[in-house]
Amino acid sequence: MLETMTLEQKIAQMIQPEIRDITVEDMREYGFGSYLNGGGAFPGNDKYATPEDWIELADAMYQASIDDSLDGISIPTMWGTDAVHGHNNVIGATIFPHNIGLGAANNPDLIRDIAGATAREVMVTGIDWVFAPTVAAAQDLRWGRSYESYSEDPNIVREYSAAIVNGLQGEVGEDFLNEQRVISTVKHFVGDGGTTDGIDQGNTEVTEQTLFDLHAQGYVGGLAAGAQTVMASFNSWNGEKIHGSRYLLTEVLKEQMGFDGFVVGDWNGHGQIPGCTNESCPQAANAGLDVYMVPTQSWRPLFDNLVAQVREGIISQERVDDAVRRVLRVKFRAGLFDKPSPANRPLAGRSGIIGSQEHRAIARDAVRQSLVMLKNDSQLLPLHPTQNILVAGSGAHNIGQQSGGWTISWQGTGNTNDDFPGGTSIFDGIAEQVEAAGGQVRLSEDGSFDDKPDVAVVVFGEQPYAEGNGDLNNLDYQRGNASDLALLERFQEQGIPVVTLFISGRPMWVNPELNASDAFVAVWLPGSEGQGVADVILRNADGDVQYDVTGRLSFAWPADPEDNRELLPVGAGMSYGDTPLFTSLLNEELGGESETEDLVIFERAVKAPWLLELRSGDTRAIVESSIQSQGAVAVSTFDDEVQEDARRFEFSGAQEAAFNFVAPFPRDLRAFMGDRSALVVTLKVPETVATNVMLNMYCGNDCGLNVNVQPILAELPPGQWQRTYFDLSCMQQEGLNLGHVSGVFGLSSTDPLEISFNDIRFVQQAPENAHLHCVSP
Ligand code: BGC
Ligand code: BGC
């Protein structure tokens, strides 16, 4: 087949665009080897698209791909989706617990069943390929993707990886990739869970042996089980981006580990290789990337550039042939050349399979098995359902919150209970059983009540997030605003026993909340079948235990907010009747060395994960070696004390322009909430400072501050380095949310201005003699 293909037809197999940025006509014209829908991308951009709508798009894309009228070739395309805890982009699908909860269940058979059910729900919508499992062995709970990791223990990850790959793809020699099965992806190769400080897409600084022993075990399990695709990771290994690492992608994965499927990139991940952009990156193909995941409109120039780069010999013909051979091999193995079109496959359109009772029963069972009990004083649990039970807390009746990220939308935000037809909240499950048993149950999110309950069940925890949006720099739950603790304490003060159900994507530092609870159960992110929680925490109407608590920690639980010490090791957890895990109150004092560390943004160079962005009018660019100006603003490097340690910004005044230090994902800067915390910029100003120089700080869309600092700058002695302290508490009063900072120090001007820096950092405690400038409009 390869011999009959033109170069353009081959490159098309290496391009994976996204449904928001291609049409069926583009598919007809190019014949892409595959395409994807990203998290929160739906057919017709309609969140409420029906299974029929999904099928219709799948079939149209397929028909266009095999139509050879424009591209001269008939190779079936394939559609990839992030079905990472069930077919989670589709309304009404069964949403299974996220991986961290499944790890706590430590039951490979269970997760094989979950994967099988997921494959079937995916097949109903005509989709061929699933970007799961994530086989990261997360080592730092501050990482926002910790919940996508089964365990910090590579042995659990290895075993699970094999089980889920078998569940998705079927068993080699038995039901491998038959019409009930989908292609799976082991991701993200390799070291995604090992980045320094748990920074998403960061740098994993370990030896090769550790990379293998700790971070690659999911590939050992998954590839042995026959996983057909591997996704390259955004992270670097010892400073080198994996997407550009020929050593890891080609020599290790393909040659040493013998992987003969194909390597797909992650979301424009190739564009992060030094010297690459989203639109041009021969380095990735040369390193061994077979398929570029290229959302947005970048696929057009990327296609043209790859064709040109092969013609020019920058990418060899052999490399292209190898990549395409791998893609075709997977398509043959998956039977795509023989299967009927997506709409005509056996499960297609059988929408009763999506969210079926059978699948919900598996999910409910998974919820039961995933719960981990950390405290149960006086054997308070399981509760008698004949009592008067008050259910409180913001997570009690909130299926979106209990499902977490990667649920209908990418971040899992913006969903209401109505977006989960057939699903149950944790409260729903408790209410049903208590009412059936003749007890009394009330939902009161804020904990208020008229008649005093016998017991309060308080459900609270993290709000949904995905990827780097969930990164934290400290695991203190509700840092700086312990409102849930206050709720627990109110019950305690009134002598009402309290059961805490903690919803979270990771263990967090909750010593105060543990102390204020009589019983404490980590429920992780259970998904759409909240009633599985009631099955465990309630007795039946006769007073018998229904299900014991069998989940055990798959991650150590932290003893301090910095995740430096263990409170409980992997494997910890109680069953009913067990002796307590701790016998005295836990330490509630905060402390630790990292409290005194500065957060450096710029010191000789911009410090990762921060990037320097220039904006002029509506156009923006990240500064790299090739880009140093953008419209009305330019940056240059000069020597102050050592080589190239300072930056000069010049605003021409031709239009409004700005620079800012931005992070790809918002950062948690709540370490800098103290009275004398400051942003410290060492800068040099000219004789006269333009009329309006606005200081910009961002904390996500529509959040931040934009204040004129001309009066502050104009007072500084010109032409000399000045360490300038900006008071962070004033900035918070002006609306800066320190928990979620995405732009740390930006200046904009509409007038000509020249200003230089050689150091930018956050300090927790400014020296006593430093004058803190308070910014205000
Ligand atoms: C994530 C992947 C995901 C991809 C497609 C990326 O940002 O890292 O896990 O498969 O997006 O949505
Ligand atoms: C997209 C998601 C995608 C994610 C990957 C977001 O910008 O909206 O669909 O999965 O990027 O990082």
Coordinates of N, CA, C and O in Angstrom, one line a residue, residues 301-378:
P301 N -0.7 24.9 7.8 CA 0.8 25.1 7.6 C 1.6 23.9 7.9 O 2.6 23.6 7.3
L302 N 1.3 23.2 9.0 CA 2.1 22.0 9.4 C 2.1 21.0 8.2 O 3.2 20.4 7.9
F303 N 1.0 20.8 7.6 CA 0.9 19.8 6.5 C 1.9 20.3 5.4 O 2.7 19.5 4.9
D304 N 1.7 21.6 5.0 CA 2.6 22.1 3.9 C 4.0 22.0 4.2 O 4.9 21.7 3.4
N305 N 4.3 22.4 5.5 CA 5.8 22.4 5.9 C 6.3 21.0 5.9 O 7.5 20.8 5.5
L306 N 5.6 20.0 6.4 CA 6.1 18.6 6.4 C 6.4 18.1 5.0 O 7.4 17.5 4.7
V307 N 5.4 18.4 4.1 CA 5.6 18.0 2.7 C 6.9 18.6 2.2 O 7.8 17.9 1.6
A308 N 7.1 19.9 2.4 CA 8.3 20.6 1.9 C 9.5 20.1 2.6 O 10.6 19.9 1.9
Q309 N 9.5 19.8 3.9 CA 10.7 19.3 4.6 C 11.1 17.9 4.1 O 12.3 17.6 4.2
V310 N 10.2 17.1 3.7 CA 10.6 15.8 3.1 C 11.2 16.1 1.7 O 12.3 15.5 1.4
R311 N 10.6 17.0 1.0 CA 11.2 17.2 -0.4 C 12.6 17.8 -0.2 O 13.5 17.5 -1.0
E312 N 12.8 18.6 0.8 CA 14.1 19.2 1.0 C 15.1 18.3 1.6 O 16.3 18.6 1.8
G313 N 14.6 17.1 2.0 CA 15.5 16.1 2.7 C 15.8 16.4 4.2 O 16.6 15.7 4.8
I314 N 15.0 17.3 4.8 CA 15.2 17.6 6.2 C 14.6 16.4 7.0 O 15.0 16.0 8.1
I315 N 13.5 15.8 6.4 CA 13.0 14.6 7.0 C 13.2 13.5 5.9 O 12.9 13.8 4.7
S316 N 13.7 12.4 6.3 CA 13.9 11.4 5.2 C 12.7 10.7 4.8 O 11.7 10.5 5.6
Q317 N 12.7 10.2 3.6 CA 11.6 9.4 3.0 C 11.4 8.1 3.9 O 10.3 7.7 4.2
E318 N 12.5 7.5 4.4 CA 12.4 6.3 5.2 C 11.7 6.6 6.5 O 10.9 5.8 6.9
R319 N 11.9 7.8 7.1 CA 11.2 8.1 8.3 C 9.7 8.2 8.1 O 8.9 7.7 8.9
V320 N 9.4 8.9 7.0 CA 7.9 9.0 6.7 C 7.3 7.6 6.4 O 6.3 7.3 6.9
D321 N 8.0 6.8 5.7 CA 7.5 5.5 5.4 C 7.3 4.7 6.7 O 6.3 4.0 6.8
D322 N 8.3 4.8 7.6 CA 8.2 4.1 8.9 C 6.9 4.6 9.6 O 6.2 3.8 10.1
A323 N 6.7 5.9 9.7 CA 5.6 6.4 10.4 C 4.3 5.9 9.8 O 3.4 5.5 10.5
V324 N 4.2 6.0 8.5 CA 2.9 5.7 7.8 C 2.7 4.2 7.9 O 1.6 3.7 8.1
R325 N 3.8 3.4 7.8 CA 3.6 2.0 7.9 C 3.0 1.6 9.3 O 2.2 0.7 9.4
R326 N 3.5 2.3 10.3 CA 3.0 2.0 11.7 C 1.5 2.4 11.8 O 0.7 1.6 12.4
V327 N 1.1 3.5 11.2 CA -0.3 3.9 11.2 C -1.1 2.9 10.5 O -2.2 2.4 11.0
L328 N -0.7 2.5 9.3 CA -1.5 1.5 8.5 C -1.5 0.2 9.2 O -2.6 -0.5 9.2
R329 N -0.4 -0.2 9.8 CA -0.4 -1.5 10.6 C -1.5 -1.5 11.6 O -2.2 -2.5 11.8
V330 N -1.6 -0.4 12.4 CA -2.6 -0.4 13.4 C -4.0 -0.4 12.8 O -4.9 -1.1 13.3
K331 N -4.2 0.3 11.7 CA -5.5 0.2 11.0 C -5.9 -1.2 10.5 O -7.0 -1.6 10.6
F332 N -4.9 -1.9 10.0 CA -5.1 -3.2 9.6 C -5.5 -4.1 10.8 O -6.4 -4.9 10.7
R333 N -4.7 -4.0 11.8 CA -4.9 -4.8 13.0 C -6.3 -4.5 13.6 O -7.0 -5.4 14.1
A334 N -6.7 -3.3 13.5 CA -8.0 -2.9 14.1 C -9.2 -3.2 13.1 O -10.3 -3.0 13.4
G335 N -8.8 -3.8 11.9 CA -9.8 -4.2 11.0 C -10.5 -3.1 10.3 O -11.6 -3.2 9.7
L336 N -9.9 -1.9 10.3 CA -10.6 -0.7 9.8 C -10.8 -0.8 8.3 O -11.8 -0.2 7.7
F337 N -10.0 -1.6 7.6 CA -10.2 -1.7 6.1 C -11.4 -2.7 5.8 O -11.9 -2.7 4.7
D338 N -11.7 -3.5 6.8 CA -12.8 -4.5 6.6 C -14.1 -4.1 7.2 O -15.2 -4.5 6.8
K339 N -14.0 -3.4 8.4 CA -15.2 -3.1 9.1 C -16.1 -2.2 8.2 O -15.6 -1.4 7.4
P340 N -17.4 -2.3 8.4 CA -18.3 -1.3 7.7 C -18.1 0.1 8.3 O -17.3 0.3 9.2
S341 N -18.7 1.1 7.7 CA -18.6 2.4 8.2 C -19.1 2.6 9.6 O -19.9 1.7 10.1
P342 N -18.7 3.6 10.4 CA -19.0 3.7 11.8 C -20.5 3.5 12.0 O -20.9 2.9 13.0
A343 N -21.4 4.1 11.2 CA -22.8 4.0 11.4 C -23.4 2.6 11.2 O -24.5 2.3 11.7
N344 N -22.6 1.7 10.6 CA -23.1 0.4 10.3 C -22.4 -0.7 11.1 O -22.6 -1.9 10.8
R345 N -21.7 -0.3 12.1 CA -21.1 -1.3 13.0 C -22.1 -1.8 14.0 O -23.0 -1.1 14.3
P346 N -21.9 -3.0 14.6 CA -22.9 -3.6 15.4 C -23.4 -2.8 16.6 O -24.6 -2.8 16.8
L347 N -22.5 -2.1 17.2 CA -23.0 -1.3 18.4 C -23.5 0.1 18.0 O -24.1 0.8 18.9
A348 N -23.2 0.5 16.8 CA -23.5 1.9 16.4 C -24.9 2.3 16.7 O -25.8 1.5 16.3
G349 N -25.1 3.4 17.3 CA -26.5 3.9 17.5 C -27.3 3.2 18.5 O -28.4 3.6 18.8
R350 N -26.8 2.1 19.1 CA -27.6 1.5 20.2 C -27.5 2.3 21.5 O -26.8 1.9 22.4
S351 N -28.2 3.4 21.5 CA -27.9 4.4 22.5 C -28.3 3.9 23.9 O -27.9 4.4 24.9
G352 N -29.1 2.8 24.0 CA -29.4 2.2 25.3 C -28.1 1.7 26.0 O -28.1 1.6 27.2
I353 N -27.1 1.5 25.3 CA -25.8 1.0 25.9 C -25.1 2.1 26.7 O -24.5 1.9 27.7
I354 N -25.4 3.4 26.2 CA -24.7 4.5 26.9 C -25.5 4.7 28.2 O -26.7 5.0 28.2
G355 N -24.7 4.6 29.3 CA -25.4 4.8 30.6 C -26.3 3.7 30.9 O -27.3 3.9 31.7
S356 N -26.1 2.5 30.4 CA -27.0 1.3 30.7 C -26.9 0.9 32.2 O -26.0 1.2 32.8
Q357 N -28.0 0.3 32.6 CA -28.0 -0.2 34.0 C -26.8 -1.1 34.3 O -26.2 -1.0 35.4
E358 N -26.5 -1.9 33.3 CA -25.4 -2.8 33.5 C -24.1 -2.1 33.8 O -23.3 -2.4 34.6
H359 N -23.8 -1.0 33.0 CA -22.6 -0.3 33.1 C -22.6 0.5 34.4 O -21.6 0.7 35.1
R360 N -23.8 1.1 34.7 CA -23.9 1.8 36.0 C -23.6 0.9 37.2 O -23.1 1.4 38.2
A361 N -24.0 -0.3 37.1 CA -23.8 -1.2 38.2 C -22.3 -1.5 38.4 O -21.8 -1.5 39.5
I362 N -21.6 -1.5 37.3 CA -20.1 -1.7 37.4 C -19.5 -0.4 38.1 O -18.7 -0.5 39.0
A363 N -20.0 0.7 37.7 CA -19.5 2.0 38.2 C -19.8 2.1 39.7 O -19.0 2.5 40.5
R364 N -21.0 1.7 40.1 CA -21.4 1.8 41.5 C -20.5 0.9 42.3 O -20.1 1.2 43.4
D365 N -20.3 -0.3 41.8 CA -19.4 -1.2 42.5 C -18.0 -0.7 42.6 O -17.4 -0.8 43.7
A366 N -17.5 0.0 41.6 CA -16.2 0.6 41.6 C -16.2 1.7 42.7 O -15.2 1.9 43.4
V367 N -17.3 2.4 42.8 CA -17.3 3.5 43.9 C -17.1 2.8 45.2 O -16.3 3.3 46.1
R368 N -17.9 1.8 45.5 CA -17.8 1.1 46.8 C -16.4 0.7 47.1 O -15.9 0.8 48.2
Q369 N -15.8 0.1 46.1 CA -14.4 -0.5 46.3 C -13.3 0.6 46.4 O -12.2 0.3 46.9
S370 N -13.6 1.8 46.0 CA -12.6 2.8 45.9 C -12.5 3.6 47.2 O -11.5 4.3 47.4
L371 N -13.5 3.6 48.1 CA -13.5 4.4 49.3 C -12.4 4.0 50.2 O -12.2 2.8 50.4
V372 N -11.8 5.0 50.8 CA -10.7 4.7 51.8 C -11.1 5.4 53.1 O -11.3 6.6 53.1
M373 N -11.2 4.7 54.2 CA -11.6 5.2 55.5 C -10.4 5.5 56.3 O -9.5 4.6 56.5
L374 N -10.3 6.8 56.8 CA -9.1 7.1 57.5 C -9.4 7.3 59.0 O -8.4 7.3 59.9
K375 N -10.6 7.4 59.4 CA -11.0 7.6 60.8 C -12.4 7.1 61.0 O -13.3 7.3 60.1
N376 N -12.6 6.5 62.1 CA -14.0 6.0 62.5 C -14.1 5.9 64.0 O -14.3 4.8 64.5
D377 N -14.1 7.0 64.7 CA -14.1 7.0 66.1 C -15.4 6.4 66.6 O -16.5 6.6 66.0
S378 N -15.3 5.6 67.7 CA -16.5 5.0 68.3 C -17.3 4.2 67.3 O -18.5 4.0 67.4

